[in-house]
Short mmCIF file of N, CA and C in Angstrom, two decimals:
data_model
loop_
_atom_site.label_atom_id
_atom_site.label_comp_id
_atom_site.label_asym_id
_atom_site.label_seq_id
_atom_site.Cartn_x
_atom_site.Cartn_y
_atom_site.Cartn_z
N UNK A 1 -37.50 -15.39 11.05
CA UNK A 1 -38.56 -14.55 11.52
C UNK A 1 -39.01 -13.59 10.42
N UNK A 2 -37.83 -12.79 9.53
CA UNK A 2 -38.43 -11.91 8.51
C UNK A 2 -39.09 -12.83 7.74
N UNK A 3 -38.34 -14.15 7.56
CA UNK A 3 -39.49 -14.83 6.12
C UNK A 3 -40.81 -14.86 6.55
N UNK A 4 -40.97 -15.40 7.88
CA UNK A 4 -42.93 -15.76 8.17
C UNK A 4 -43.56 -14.52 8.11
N UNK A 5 -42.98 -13.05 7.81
CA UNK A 5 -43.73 -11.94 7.86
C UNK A 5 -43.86 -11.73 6.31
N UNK A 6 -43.52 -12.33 5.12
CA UNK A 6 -43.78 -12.02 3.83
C UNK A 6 -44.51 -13.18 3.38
N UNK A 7 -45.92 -12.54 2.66
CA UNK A 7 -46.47 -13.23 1.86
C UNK A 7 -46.23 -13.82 0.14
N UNK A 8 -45.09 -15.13 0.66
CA UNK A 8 -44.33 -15.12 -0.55
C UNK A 8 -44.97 -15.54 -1.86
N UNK A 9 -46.12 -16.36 -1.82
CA UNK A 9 -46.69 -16.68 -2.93
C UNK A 9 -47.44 -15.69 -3.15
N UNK A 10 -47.49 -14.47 -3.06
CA UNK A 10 -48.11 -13.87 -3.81
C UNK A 10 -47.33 -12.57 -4.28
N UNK A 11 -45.74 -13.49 -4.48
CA UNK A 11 -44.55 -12.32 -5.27
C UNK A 11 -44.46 -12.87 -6.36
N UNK A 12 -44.40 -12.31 -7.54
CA UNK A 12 -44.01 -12.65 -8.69
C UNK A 12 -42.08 -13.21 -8.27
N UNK A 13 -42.00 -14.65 -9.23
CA UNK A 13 -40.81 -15.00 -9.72
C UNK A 13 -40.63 -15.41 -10.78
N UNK A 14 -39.61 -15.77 -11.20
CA UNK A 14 -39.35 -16.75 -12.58
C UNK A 14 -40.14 -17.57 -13.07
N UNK A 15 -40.39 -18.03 -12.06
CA UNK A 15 -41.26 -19.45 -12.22
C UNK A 15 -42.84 -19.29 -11.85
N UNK A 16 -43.37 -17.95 -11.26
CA UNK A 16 -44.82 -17.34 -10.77
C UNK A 16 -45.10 -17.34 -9.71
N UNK A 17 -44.44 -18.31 -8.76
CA UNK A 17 -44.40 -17.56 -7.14
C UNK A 17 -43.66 -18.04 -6.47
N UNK A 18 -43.34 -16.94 -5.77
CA UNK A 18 -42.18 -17.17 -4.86
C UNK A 18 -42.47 -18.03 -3.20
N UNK A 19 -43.83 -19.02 -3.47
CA UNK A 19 -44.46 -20.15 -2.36
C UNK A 19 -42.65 -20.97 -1.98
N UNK A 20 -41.51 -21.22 -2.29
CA UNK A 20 -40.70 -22.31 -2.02
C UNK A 20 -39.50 -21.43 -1.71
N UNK A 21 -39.37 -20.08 -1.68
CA UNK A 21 -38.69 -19.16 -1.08
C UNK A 21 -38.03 -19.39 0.04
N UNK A 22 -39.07 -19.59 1.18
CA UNK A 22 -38.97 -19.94 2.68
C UNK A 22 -38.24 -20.57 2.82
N UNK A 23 -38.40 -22.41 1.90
CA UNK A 23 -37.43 -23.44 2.12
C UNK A 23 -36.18 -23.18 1.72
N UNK A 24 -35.80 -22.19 0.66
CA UNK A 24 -34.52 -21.96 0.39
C UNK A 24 -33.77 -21.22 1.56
N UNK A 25 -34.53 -19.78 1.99
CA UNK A 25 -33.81 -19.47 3.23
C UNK A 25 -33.64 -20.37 3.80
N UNK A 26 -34.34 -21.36 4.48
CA UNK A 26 -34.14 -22.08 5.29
C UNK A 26 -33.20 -22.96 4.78
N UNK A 27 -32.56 -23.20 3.65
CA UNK A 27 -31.51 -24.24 2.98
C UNK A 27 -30.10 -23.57 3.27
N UNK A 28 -30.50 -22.20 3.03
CA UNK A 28 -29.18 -21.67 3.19
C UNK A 28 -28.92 -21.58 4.39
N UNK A 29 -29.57 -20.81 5.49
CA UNK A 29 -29.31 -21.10 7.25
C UNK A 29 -28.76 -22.17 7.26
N UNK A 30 -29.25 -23.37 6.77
CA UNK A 30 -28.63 -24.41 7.52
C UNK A 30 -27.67 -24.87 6.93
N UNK A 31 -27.17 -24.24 5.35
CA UNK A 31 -26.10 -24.88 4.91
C UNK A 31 -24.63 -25.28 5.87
N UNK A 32 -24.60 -26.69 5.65
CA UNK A 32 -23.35 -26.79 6.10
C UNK A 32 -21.90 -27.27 5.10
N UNK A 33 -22.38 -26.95 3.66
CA UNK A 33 -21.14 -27.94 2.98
C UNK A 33 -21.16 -26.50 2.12
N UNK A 34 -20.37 -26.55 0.74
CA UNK A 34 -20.03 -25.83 -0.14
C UNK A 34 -21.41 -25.98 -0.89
N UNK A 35 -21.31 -27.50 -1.37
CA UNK A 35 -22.29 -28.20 -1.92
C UNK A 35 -23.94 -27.94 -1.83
N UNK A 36 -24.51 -27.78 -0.29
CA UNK A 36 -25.49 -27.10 0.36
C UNK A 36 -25.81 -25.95 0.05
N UNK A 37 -24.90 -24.93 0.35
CA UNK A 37 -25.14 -23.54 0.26
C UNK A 37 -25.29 -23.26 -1.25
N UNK A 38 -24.62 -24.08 -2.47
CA UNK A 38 -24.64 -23.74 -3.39
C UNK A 38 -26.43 -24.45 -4.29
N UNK A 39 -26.68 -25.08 -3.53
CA UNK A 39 -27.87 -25.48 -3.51
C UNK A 39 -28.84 -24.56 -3.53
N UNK A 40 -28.98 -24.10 -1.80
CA UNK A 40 -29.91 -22.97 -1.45
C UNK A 40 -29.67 -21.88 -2.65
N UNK A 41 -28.33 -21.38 -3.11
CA UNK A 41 -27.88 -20.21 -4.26
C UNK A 41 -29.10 -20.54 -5.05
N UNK A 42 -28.91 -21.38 -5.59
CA UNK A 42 -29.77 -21.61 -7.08
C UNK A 42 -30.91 -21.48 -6.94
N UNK A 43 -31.17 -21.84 -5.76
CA UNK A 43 -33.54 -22.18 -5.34
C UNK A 43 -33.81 -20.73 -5.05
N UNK A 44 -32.63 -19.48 -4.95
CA UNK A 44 -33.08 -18.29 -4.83
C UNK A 44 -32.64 -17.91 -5.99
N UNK A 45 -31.52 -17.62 -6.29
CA UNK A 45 -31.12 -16.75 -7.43
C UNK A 45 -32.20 -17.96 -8.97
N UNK A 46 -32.46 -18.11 -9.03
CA UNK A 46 -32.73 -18.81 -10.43
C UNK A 46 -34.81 -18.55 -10.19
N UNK A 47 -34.86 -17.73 -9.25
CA UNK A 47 -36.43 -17.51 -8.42
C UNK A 47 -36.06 -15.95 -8.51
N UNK A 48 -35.74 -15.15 -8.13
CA UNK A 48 -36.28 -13.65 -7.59
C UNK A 48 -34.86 -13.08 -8.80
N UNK A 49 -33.71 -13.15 -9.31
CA UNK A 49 -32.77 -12.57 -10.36
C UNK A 49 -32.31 -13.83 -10.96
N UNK A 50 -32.88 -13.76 -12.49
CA UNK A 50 -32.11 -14.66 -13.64
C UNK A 50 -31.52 -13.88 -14.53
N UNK A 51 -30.10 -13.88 -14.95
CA UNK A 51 -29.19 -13.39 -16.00
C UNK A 51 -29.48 -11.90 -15.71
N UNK A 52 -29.42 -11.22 -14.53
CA UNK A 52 -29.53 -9.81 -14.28
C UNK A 52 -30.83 -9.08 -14.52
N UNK A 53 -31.46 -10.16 -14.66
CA UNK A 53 -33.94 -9.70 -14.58
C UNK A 53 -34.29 -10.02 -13.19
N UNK A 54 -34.52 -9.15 -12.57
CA UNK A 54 -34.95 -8.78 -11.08
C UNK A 54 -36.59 -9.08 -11.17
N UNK A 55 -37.16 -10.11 -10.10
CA UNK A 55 -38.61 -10.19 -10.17
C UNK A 55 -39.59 -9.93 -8.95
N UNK A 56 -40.57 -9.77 -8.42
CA UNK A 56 -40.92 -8.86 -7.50
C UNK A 56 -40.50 -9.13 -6.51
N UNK A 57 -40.41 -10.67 -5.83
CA UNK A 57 -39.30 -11.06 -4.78
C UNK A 57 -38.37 -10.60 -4.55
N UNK A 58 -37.83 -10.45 -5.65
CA UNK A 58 -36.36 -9.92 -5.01
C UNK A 58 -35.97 -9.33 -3.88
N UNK A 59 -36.69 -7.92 -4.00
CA UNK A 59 -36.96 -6.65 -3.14
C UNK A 59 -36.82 -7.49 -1.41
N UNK A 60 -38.11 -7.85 -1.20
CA UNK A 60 -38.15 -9.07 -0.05
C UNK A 60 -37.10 -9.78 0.27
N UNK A 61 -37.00 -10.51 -0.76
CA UNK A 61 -35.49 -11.46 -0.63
C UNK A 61 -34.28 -10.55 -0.07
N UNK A 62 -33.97 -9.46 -0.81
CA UNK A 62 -32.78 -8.45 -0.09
C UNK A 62 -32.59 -8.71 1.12
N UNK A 63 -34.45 -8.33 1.97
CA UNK A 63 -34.58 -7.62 3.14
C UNK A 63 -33.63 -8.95 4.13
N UNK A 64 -34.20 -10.23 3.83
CA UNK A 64 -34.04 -11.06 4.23
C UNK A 64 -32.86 -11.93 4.21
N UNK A 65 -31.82 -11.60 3.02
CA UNK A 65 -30.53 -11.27 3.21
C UNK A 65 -29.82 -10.39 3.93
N UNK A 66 -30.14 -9.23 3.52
CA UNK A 66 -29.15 -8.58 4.77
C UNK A 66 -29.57 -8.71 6.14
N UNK A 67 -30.57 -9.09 6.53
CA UNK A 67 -30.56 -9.20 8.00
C UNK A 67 -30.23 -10.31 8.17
N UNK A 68 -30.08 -11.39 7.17
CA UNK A 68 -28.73 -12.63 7.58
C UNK A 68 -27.15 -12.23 7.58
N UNK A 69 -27.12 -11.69 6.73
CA UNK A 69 -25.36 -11.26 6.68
C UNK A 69 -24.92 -11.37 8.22
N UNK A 70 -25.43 -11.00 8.88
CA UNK A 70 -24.54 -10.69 10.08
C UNK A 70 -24.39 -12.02 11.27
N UNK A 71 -24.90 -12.96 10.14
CA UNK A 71 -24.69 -14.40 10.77
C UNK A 71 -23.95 -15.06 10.48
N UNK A 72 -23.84 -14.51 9.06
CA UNK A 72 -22.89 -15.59 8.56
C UNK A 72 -21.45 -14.99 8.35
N UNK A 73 -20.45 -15.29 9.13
CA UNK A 73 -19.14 -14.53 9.30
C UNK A 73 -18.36 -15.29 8.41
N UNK A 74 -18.17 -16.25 7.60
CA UNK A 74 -17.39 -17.34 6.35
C UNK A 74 -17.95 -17.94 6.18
N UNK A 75 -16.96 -18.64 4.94
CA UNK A 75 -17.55 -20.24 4.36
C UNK A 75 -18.28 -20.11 3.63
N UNK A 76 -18.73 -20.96 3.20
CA UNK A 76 -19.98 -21.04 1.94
C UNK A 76 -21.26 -20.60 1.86
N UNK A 77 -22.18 -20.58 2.90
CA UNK A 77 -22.97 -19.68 3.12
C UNK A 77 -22.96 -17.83 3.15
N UNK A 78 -21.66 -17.49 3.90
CA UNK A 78 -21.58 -16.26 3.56
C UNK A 78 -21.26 -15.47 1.71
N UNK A 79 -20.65 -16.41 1.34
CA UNK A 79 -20.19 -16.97 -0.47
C UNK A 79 -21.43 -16.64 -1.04
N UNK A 80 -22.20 -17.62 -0.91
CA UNK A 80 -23.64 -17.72 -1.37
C UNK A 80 -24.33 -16.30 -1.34
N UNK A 81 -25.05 -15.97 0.11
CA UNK A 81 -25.36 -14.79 0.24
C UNK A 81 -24.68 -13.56 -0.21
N UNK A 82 -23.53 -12.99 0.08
CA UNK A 82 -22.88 -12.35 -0.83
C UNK A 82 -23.15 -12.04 -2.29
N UNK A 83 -23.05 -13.26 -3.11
CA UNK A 83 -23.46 -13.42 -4.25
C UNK A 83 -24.75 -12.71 -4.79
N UNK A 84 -25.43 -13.56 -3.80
CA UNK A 84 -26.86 -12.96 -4.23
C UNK A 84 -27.56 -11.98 -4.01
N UNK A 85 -26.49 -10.93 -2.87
CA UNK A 85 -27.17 -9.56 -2.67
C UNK A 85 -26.47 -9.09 -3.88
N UNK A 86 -25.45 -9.52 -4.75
CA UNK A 86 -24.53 -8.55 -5.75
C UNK A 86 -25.89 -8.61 -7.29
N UNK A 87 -26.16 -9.92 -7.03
CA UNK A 87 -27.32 -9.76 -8.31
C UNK A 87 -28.21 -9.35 -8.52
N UNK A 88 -28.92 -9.38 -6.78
CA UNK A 88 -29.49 -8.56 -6.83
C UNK A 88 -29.47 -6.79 -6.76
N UNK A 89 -28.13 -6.55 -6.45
CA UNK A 89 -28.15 -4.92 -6.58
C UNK A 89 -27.99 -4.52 -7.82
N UNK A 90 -27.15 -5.45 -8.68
CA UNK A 90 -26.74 -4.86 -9.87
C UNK A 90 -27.90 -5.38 -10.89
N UNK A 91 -29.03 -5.78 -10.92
CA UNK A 91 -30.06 -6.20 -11.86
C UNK A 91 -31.12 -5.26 -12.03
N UNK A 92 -32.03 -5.53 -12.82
CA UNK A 92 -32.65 -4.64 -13.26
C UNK A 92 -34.21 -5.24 -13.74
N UNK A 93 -34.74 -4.84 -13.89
CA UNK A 93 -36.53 -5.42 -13.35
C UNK A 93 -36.61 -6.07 -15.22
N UNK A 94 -36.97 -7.39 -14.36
CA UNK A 94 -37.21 -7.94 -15.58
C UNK A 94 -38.53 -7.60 -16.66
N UNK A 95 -39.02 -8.18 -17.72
CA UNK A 95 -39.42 -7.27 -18.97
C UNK A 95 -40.78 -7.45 -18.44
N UNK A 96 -41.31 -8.52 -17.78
CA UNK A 96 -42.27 -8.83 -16.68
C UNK A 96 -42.91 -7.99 -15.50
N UNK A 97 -41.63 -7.18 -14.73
CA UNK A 97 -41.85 -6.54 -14.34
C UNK A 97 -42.22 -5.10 -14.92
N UNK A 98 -41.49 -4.49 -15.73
CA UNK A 98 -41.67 -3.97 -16.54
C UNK A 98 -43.18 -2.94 -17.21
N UNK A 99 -43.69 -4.66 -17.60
CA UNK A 99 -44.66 -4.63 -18.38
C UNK A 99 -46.10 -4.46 -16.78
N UNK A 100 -45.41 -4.95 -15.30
CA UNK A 100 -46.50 -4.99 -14.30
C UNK A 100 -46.38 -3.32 -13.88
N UNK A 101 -45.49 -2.47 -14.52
CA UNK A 101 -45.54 -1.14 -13.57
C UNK A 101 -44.69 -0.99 -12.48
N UNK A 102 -43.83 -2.28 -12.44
CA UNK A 102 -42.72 -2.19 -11.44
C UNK A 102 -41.65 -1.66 -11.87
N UNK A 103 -41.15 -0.63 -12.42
CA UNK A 103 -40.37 -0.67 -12.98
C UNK A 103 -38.88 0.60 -12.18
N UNK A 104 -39.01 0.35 -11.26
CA UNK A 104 -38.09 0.96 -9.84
C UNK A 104 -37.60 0.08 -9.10
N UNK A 105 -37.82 -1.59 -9.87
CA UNK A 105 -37.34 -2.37 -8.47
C UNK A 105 -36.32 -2.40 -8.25
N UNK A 106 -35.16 -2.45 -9.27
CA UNK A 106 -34.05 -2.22 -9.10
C UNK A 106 -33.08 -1.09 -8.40
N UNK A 107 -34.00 -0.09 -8.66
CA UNK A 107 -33.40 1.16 -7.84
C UNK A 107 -33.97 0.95 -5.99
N UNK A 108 -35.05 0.64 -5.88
CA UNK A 108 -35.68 0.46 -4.29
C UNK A 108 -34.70 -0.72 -3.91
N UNK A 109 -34.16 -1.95 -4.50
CA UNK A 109 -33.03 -2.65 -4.03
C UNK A 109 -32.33 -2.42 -3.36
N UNK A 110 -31.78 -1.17 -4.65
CA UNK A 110 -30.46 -0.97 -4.55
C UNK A 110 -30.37 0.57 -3.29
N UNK A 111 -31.17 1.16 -2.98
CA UNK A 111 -31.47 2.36 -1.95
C UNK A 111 -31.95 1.40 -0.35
N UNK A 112 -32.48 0.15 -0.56
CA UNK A 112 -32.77 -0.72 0.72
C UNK A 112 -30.95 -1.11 1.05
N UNK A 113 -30.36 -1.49 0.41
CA UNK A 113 -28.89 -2.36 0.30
C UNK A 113 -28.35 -1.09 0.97
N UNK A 114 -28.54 -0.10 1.18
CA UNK A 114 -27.24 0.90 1.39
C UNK A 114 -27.56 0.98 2.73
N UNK A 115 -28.61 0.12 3.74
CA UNK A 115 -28.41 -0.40 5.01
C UNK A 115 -27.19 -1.00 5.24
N UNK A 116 -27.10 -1.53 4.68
CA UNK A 116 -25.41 -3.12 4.79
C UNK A 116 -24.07 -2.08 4.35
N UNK A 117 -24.16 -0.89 3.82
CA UNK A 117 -22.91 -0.49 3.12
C UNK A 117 -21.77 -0.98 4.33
N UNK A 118 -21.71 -0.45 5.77
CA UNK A 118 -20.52 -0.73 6.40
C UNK A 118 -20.13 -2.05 6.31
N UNK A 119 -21.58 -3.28 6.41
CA UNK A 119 -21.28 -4.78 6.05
C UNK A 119 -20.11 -5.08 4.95
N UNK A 120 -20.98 -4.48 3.96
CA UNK A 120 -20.35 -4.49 2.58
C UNK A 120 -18.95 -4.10 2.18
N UNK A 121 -18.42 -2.69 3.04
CA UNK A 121 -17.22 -2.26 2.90
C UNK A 121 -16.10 -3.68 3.43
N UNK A 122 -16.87 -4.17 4.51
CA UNK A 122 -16.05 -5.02 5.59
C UNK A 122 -15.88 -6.42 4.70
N UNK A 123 -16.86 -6.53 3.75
CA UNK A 123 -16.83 -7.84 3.05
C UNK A 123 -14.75 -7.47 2.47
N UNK A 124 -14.47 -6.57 1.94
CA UNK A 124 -13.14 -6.22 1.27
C UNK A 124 -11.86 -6.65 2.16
N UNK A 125 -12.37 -6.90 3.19
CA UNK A 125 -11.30 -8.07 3.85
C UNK A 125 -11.51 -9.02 4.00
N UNK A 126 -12.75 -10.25 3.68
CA UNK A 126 -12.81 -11.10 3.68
C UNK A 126 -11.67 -12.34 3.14
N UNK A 127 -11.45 -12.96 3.43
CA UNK A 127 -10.23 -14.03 3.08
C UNK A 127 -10.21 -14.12 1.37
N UNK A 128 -12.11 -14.55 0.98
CA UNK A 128 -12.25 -15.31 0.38
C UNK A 128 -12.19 -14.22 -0.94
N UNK A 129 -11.60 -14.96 -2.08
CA UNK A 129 -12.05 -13.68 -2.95
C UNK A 129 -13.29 -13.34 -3.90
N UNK A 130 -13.34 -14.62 -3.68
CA UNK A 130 -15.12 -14.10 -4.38
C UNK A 130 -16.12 -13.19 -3.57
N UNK A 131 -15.87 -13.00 -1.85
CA UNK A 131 -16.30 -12.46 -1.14
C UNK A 131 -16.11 -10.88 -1.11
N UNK A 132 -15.12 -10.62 -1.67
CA UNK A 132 -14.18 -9.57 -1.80
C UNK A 132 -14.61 -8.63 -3.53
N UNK A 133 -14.43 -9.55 -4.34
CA UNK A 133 -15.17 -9.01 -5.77
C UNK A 133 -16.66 -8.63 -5.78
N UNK A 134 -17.15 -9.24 -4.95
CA UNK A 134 -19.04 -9.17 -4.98
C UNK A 134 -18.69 -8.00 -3.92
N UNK A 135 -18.38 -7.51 -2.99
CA UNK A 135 -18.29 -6.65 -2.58
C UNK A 135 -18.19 -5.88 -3.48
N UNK A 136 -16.99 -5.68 -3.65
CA UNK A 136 -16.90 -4.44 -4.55
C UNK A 136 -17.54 -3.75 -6.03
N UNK A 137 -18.88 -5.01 -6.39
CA UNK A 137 -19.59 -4.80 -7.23
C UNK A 137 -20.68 -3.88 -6.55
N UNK A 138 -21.26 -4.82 -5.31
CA UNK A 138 -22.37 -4.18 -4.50
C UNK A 138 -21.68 -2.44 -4.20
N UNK A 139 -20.80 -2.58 -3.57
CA UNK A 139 -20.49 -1.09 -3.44
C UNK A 139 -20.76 0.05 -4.46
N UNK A 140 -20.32 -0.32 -5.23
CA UNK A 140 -20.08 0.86 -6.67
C UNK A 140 -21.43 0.94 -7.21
N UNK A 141 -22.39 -0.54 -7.29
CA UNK A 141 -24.10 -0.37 -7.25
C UNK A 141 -24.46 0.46 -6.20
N UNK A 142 -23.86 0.27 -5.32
CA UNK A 142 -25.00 1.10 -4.12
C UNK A 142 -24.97 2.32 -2.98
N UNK A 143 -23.13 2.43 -3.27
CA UNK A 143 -22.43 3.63 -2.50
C UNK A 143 -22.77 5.38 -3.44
N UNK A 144 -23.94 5.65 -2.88
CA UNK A 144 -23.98 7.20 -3.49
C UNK A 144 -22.60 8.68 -3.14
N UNK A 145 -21.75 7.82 -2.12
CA UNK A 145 -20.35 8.76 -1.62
C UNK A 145 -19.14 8.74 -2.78
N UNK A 146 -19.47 8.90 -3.50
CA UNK A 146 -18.41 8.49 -4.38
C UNK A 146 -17.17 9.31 -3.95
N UNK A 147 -16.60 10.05 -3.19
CA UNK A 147 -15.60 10.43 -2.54
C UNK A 147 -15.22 8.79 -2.10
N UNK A 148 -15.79 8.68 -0.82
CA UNK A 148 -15.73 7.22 -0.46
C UNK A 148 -15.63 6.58 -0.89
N UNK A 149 -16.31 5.89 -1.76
CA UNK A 149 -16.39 5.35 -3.00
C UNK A 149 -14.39 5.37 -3.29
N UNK A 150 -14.38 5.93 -4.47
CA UNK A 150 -12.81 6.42 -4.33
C UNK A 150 -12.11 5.96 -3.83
N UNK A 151 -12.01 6.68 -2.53
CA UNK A 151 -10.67 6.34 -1.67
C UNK A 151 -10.87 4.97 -1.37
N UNK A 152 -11.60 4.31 -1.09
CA UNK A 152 -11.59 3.22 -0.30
C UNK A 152 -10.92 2.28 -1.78
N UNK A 153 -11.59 2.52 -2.71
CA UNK A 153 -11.36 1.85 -3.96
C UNK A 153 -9.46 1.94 -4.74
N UNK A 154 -9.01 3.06 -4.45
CA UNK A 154 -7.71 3.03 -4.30
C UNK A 154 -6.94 2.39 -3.59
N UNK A 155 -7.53 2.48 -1.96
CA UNK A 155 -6.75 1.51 -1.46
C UNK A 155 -6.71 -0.12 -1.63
N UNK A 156 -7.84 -0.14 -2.07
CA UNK A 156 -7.86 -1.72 -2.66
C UNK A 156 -7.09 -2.07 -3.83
N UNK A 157 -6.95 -1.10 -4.52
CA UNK A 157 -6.35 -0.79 -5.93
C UNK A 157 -4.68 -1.03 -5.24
N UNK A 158 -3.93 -0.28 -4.01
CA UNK A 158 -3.03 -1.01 -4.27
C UNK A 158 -2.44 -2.03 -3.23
N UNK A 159 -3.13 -2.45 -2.96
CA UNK A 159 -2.93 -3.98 -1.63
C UNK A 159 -3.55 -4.93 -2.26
N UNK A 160 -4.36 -4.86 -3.07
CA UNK A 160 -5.19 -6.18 -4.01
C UNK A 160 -4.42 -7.10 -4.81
N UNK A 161 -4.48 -8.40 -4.38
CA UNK A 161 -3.07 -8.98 -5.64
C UNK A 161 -4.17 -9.48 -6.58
N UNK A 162 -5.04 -10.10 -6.15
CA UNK A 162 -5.63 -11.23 -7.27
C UNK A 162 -6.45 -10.91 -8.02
N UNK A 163 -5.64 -11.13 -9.47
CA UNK A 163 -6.05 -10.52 -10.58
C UNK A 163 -7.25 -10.76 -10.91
N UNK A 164 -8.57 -11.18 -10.49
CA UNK A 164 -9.84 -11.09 -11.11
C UNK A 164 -10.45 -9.89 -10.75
N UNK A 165 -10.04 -9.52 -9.37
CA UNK A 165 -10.59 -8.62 -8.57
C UNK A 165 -9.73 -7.27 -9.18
N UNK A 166 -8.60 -7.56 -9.49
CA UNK A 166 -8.21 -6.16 -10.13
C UNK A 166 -8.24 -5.80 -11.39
N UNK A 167 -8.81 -6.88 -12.53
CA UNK A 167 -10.13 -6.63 -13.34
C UNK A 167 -10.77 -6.11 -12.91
N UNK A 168 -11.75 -6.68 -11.41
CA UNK A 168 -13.43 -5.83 -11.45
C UNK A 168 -13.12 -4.55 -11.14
N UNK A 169 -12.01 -4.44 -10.30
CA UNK A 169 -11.61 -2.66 -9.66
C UNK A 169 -11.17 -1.56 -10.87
N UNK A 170 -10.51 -2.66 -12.08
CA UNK A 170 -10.46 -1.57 -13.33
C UNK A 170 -11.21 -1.38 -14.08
N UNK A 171 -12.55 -2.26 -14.09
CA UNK A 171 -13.75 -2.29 -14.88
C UNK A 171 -14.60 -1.22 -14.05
N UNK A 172 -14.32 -1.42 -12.76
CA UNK A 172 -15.36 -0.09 -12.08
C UNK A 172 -14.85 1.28 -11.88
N UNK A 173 -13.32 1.58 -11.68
CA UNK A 173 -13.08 2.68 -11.91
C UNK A 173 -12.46 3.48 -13.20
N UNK A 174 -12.52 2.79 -14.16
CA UNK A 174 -12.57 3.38 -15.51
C UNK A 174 -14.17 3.78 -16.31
N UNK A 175 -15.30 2.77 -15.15
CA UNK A 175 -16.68 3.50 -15.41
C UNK A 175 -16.70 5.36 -15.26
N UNK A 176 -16.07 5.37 -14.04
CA UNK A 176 -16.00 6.77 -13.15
C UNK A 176 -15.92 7.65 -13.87
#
């Protein structure tokens, strides 16, 4: 329902419009394999954020992620999405945008995303751990409580075993 309310071809993307958007949401809803969802990943992320360049979609795309999150409770679809709200919070308006006067998209992202923060906190128990690291990227992008921030981040700091994630937790709180 949010996609039929955005006029997607007339968002700037990677590729000059974001007209094939729709079908990707719609790839990912219906993903049912690893394989699928990682499909839908690419027809968005490689469209609205490439290598951390945010393009006017994006913004849109967010909206239309987080009001999926709360569908997708595991598995590869939630993987996927996850993912791609983390690139998109942590990116930054490509040189394109830039050069169009957009040059806040990254911050309006990342101030829309702090709808999902309780989502987001909750991602940190997810099973999966890639579910769990993209969390905790999105957070530290988008949690202005840094008290909160903090504590919550300690306690992950010491119940966390798997060492990629306690890389990203020492890469983000040695930012601090």
């Amino acid at each position: 329902m949010m996609v039929a309310a955005v006029d997607w071809s007339g968002l700037r993307t990677c590729s000059g419009s974001g007209e094939g958007l729709p079908t990707a949401f719609d790839a990912l809803h219906a993903a049912a394999t690893p394989e699928s969802a990682d499909a839908a990943y690419w027809m968005i992320d490689n469209e609205v954020v490439v290598q951390g360049s945010l393009f006017e979609a994006a913004e849109p795309a967010l909206a239309v992620l987080l009001s999926l999150s709360g569908e997708f409770k595991d598995g590869p679809r939630l993987r996927a999405l996850v993912e791609l709200v983390q690139q998109i919070v942590c990116g930054v308006p490509a040189d394109l945008e830039d050069r169009s006067g957009n040059t806040e998209l990254g911050d309006r992202c990342r101030r829309q995303a702090r709808e999902g923060l309780t989502q987001f906190y909750g991602w940190l128990l997810d099973e999966d751990p890639s579910v769990r690291e993209c969390a905790l990227l999105i957070i530290d992008a988008v949690d202005p409580d840094r008290a909160r921030k903090q504590s919550v981040l300690a306690v992950v700091g010491a119940t966390e075993q798997e060492p990629n994630i306690r890389r990203t937790l020492q890469l983000i709180t040695n930012r601090d």
